[in-house]
PDB file of C-alpha atoms in Angstrom:
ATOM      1  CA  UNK M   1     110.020 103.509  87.312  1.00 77.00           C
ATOM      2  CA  UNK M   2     109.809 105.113  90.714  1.00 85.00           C
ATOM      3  CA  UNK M   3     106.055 105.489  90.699  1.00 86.00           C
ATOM      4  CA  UNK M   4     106.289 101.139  91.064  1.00 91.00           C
ATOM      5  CA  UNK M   5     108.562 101.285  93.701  1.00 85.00           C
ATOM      6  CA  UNK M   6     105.586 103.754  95.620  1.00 91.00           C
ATOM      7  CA  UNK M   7     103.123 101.441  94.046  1.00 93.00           C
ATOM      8  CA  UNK M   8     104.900  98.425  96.133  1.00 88.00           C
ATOM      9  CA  UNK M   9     105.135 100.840  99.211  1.00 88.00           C
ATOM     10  CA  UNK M  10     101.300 101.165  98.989  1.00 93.00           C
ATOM     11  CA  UNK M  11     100.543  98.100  98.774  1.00 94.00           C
ATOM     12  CA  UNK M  12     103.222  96.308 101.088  1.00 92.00           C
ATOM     13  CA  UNK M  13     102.069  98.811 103.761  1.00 94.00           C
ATOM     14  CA  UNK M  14      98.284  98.337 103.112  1.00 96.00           C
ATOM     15  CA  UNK M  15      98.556  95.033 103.741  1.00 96.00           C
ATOM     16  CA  UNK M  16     100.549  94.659 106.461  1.00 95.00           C
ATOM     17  CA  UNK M  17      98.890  97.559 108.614  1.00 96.00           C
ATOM     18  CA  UNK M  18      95.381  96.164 107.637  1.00 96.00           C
ATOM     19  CA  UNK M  19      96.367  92.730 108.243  1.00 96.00           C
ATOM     20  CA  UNK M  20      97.499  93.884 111.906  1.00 97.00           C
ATOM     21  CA  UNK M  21      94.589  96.014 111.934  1.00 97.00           C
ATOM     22  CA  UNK M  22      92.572  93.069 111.807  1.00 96.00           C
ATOM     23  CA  UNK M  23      94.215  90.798 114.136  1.00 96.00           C
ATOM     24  CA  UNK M  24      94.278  93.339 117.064  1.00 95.00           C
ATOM     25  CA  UNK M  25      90.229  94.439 116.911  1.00 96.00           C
ATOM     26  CA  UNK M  26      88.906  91.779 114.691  1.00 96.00           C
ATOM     27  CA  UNK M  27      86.734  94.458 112.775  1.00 95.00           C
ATOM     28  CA  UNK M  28      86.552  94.655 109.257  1.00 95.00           C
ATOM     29  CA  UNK M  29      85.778  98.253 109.097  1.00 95.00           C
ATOM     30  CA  UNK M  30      89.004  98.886 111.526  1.00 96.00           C
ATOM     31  CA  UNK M  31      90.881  97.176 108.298  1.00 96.00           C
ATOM     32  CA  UNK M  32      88.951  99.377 105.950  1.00 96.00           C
ATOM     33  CA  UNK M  33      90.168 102.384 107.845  1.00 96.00           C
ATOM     34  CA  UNK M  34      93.970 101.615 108.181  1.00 97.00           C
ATOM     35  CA  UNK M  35      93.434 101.441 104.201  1.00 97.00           C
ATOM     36  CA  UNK M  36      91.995 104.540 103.780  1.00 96.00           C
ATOM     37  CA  UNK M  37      94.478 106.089 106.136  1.00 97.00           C
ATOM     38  CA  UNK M  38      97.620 104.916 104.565  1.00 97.00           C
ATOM     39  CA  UNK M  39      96.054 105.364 101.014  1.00 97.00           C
ATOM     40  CA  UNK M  40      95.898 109.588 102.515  1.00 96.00           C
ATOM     41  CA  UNK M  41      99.240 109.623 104.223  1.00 97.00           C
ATOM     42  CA  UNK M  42     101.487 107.299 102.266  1.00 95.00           C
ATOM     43  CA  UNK M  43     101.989 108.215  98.444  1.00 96.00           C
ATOM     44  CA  UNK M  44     101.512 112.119 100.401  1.00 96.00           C
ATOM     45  CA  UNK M  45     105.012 110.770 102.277  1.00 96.00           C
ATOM     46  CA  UNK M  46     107.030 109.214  99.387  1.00 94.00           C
ATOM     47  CA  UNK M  47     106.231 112.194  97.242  1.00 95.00           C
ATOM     48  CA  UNK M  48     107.398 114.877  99.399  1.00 97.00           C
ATOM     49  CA  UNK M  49     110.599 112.500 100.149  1.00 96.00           C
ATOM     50  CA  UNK M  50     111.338 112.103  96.689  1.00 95.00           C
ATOM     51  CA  UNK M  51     110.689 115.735  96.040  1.00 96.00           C
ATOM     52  CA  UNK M  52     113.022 117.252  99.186  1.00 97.00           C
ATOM     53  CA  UNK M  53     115.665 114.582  99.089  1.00 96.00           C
ATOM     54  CA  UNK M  54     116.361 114.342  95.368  1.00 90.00           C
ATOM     55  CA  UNK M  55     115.032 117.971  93.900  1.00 91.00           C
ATOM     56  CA  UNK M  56     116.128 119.984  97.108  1.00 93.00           C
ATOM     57  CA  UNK M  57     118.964 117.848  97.856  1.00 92.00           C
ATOM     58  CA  UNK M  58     117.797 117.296 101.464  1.00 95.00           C
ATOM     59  CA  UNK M  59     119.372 114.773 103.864  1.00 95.00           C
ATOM     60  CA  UNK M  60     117.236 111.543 103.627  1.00 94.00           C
ATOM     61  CA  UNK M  61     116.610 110.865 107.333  1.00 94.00           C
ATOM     62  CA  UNK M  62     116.132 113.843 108.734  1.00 97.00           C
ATOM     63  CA  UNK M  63     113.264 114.419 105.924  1.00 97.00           C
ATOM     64  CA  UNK M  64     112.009 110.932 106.698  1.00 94.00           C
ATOM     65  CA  UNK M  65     111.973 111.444 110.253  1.00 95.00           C
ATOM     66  CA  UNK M  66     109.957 114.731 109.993  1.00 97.00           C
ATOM     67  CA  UNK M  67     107.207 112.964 107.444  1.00 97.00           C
ATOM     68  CA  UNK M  68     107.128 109.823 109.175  1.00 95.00           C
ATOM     69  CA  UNK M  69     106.064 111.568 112.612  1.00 96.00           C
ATOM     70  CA  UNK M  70     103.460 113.928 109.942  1.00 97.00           C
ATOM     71  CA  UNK M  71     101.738 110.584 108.623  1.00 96.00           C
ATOM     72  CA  UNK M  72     101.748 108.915 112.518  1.00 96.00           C
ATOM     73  CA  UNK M  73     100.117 112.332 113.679  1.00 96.00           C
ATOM     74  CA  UNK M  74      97.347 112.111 110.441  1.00 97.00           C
ATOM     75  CA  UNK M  75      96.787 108.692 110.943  1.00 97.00           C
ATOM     76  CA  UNK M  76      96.679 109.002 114.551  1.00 96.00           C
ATOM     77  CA  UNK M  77      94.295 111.732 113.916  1.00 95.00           C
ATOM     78  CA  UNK M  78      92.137 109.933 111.208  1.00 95.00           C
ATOM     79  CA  UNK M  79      91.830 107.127 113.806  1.00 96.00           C
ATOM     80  CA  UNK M  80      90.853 108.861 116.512  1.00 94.00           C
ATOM     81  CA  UNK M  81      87.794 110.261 114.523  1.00 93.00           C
ATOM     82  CA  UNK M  82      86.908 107.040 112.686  1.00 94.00           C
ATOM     83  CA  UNK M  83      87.159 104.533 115.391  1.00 93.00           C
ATOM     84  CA  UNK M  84      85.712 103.576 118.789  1.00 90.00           C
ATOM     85  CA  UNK M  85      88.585 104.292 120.603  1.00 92.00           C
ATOM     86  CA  UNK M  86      86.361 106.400 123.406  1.00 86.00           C
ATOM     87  CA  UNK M  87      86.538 110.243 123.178  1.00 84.00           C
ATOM     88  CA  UNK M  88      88.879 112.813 124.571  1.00 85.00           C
ATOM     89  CA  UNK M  89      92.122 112.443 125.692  1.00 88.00           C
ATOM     90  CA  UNK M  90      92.234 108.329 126.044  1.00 91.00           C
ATOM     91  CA  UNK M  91      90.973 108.088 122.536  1.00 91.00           C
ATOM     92  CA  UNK M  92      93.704 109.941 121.193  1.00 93.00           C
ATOM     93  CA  UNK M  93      96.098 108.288 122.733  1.00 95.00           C
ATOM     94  CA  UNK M  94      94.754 104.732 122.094  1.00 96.00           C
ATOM     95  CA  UNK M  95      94.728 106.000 117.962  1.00 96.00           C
ATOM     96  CA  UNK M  96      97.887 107.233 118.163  1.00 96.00           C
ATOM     97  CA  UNK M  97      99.519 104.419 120.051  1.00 97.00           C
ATOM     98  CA  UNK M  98      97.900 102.227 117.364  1.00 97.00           C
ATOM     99  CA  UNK M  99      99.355 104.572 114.378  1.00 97.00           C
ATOM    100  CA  UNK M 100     102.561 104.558 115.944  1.00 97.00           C
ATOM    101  CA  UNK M 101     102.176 100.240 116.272  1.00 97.00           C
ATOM    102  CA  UNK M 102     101.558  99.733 112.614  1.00 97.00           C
ATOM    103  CA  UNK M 103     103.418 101.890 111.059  1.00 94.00           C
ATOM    104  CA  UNK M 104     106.639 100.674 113.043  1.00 94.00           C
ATOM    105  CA  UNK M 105     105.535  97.148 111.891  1.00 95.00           C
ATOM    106  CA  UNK M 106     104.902  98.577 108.070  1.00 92.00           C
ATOM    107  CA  UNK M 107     107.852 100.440 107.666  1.00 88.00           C
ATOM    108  CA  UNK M 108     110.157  98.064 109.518  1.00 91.00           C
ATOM    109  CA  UNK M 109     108.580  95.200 107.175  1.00 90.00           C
ATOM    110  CA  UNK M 110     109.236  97.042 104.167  1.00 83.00           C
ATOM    111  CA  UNK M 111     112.759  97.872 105.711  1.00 85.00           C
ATOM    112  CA  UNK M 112     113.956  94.366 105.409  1.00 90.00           C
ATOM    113  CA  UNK M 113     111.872  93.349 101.975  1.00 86.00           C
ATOM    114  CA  UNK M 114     113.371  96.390 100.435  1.00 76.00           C
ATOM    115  CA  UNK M 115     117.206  95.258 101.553  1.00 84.00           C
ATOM    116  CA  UNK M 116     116.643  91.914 100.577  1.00 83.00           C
ATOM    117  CA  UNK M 117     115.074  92.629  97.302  1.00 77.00           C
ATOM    118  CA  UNK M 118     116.569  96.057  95.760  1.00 66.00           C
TER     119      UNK M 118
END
């Protein structure tokens, strides 16, 4: 049952991030790559969280905190090598001001779905 509930996390993030994605550069590819960087980082996220918080008995936040800032720094990261965001030090930060964007849209969407429905 939990593997739907990460299932629905993929997806719901997928399609919000890509959707953004799109709106901000109006490139296809750009939505192509938020895709493949959330389909690296985000089952990589809930698995470790399920694993430390309910195997380890680790505090929830803390743990989401610390894999939350992981994913923006791999995304950030896959970004900055996939898209033409310039090179060196203002491409990096253009990717990772992007990562960090999305996935505070993403997981604040999924937030308030996941309230309101569970």
């Amino acid at each position: 049952m939990i593997y739907l509930l990460f299932a629905w996390n993929l997806v719901l993030t997928v399609a919000v991030e890509g959707a953004v994605m799109g709106m901000l550069f109006r490139r296809r590819d750009y939505m192509y790559y938020s895709m493949l960087a959330n389909v690296i980082t985000n089952p990589a996220v809930n698995l470790l969280l399920f694993f430390c918080v309910g195997n380890l008995g680790w505090s929830y936040w803390p743990v989401l905190g610390v894999l939350e800032m992981a994913a923006l720094a791999a995304e950030a990261y896959i970004y900055s090598k996939i898209c033409d965001f310039g090179s060196g030090c203002r491409g990096l930060l253009t990717a990772t001001g992007v990562s960090v964007f999305l996935n505070l849209l993403s997981w604040g969407t999924g937030y308030v779905i996941n309230n309101l429905v569970f």
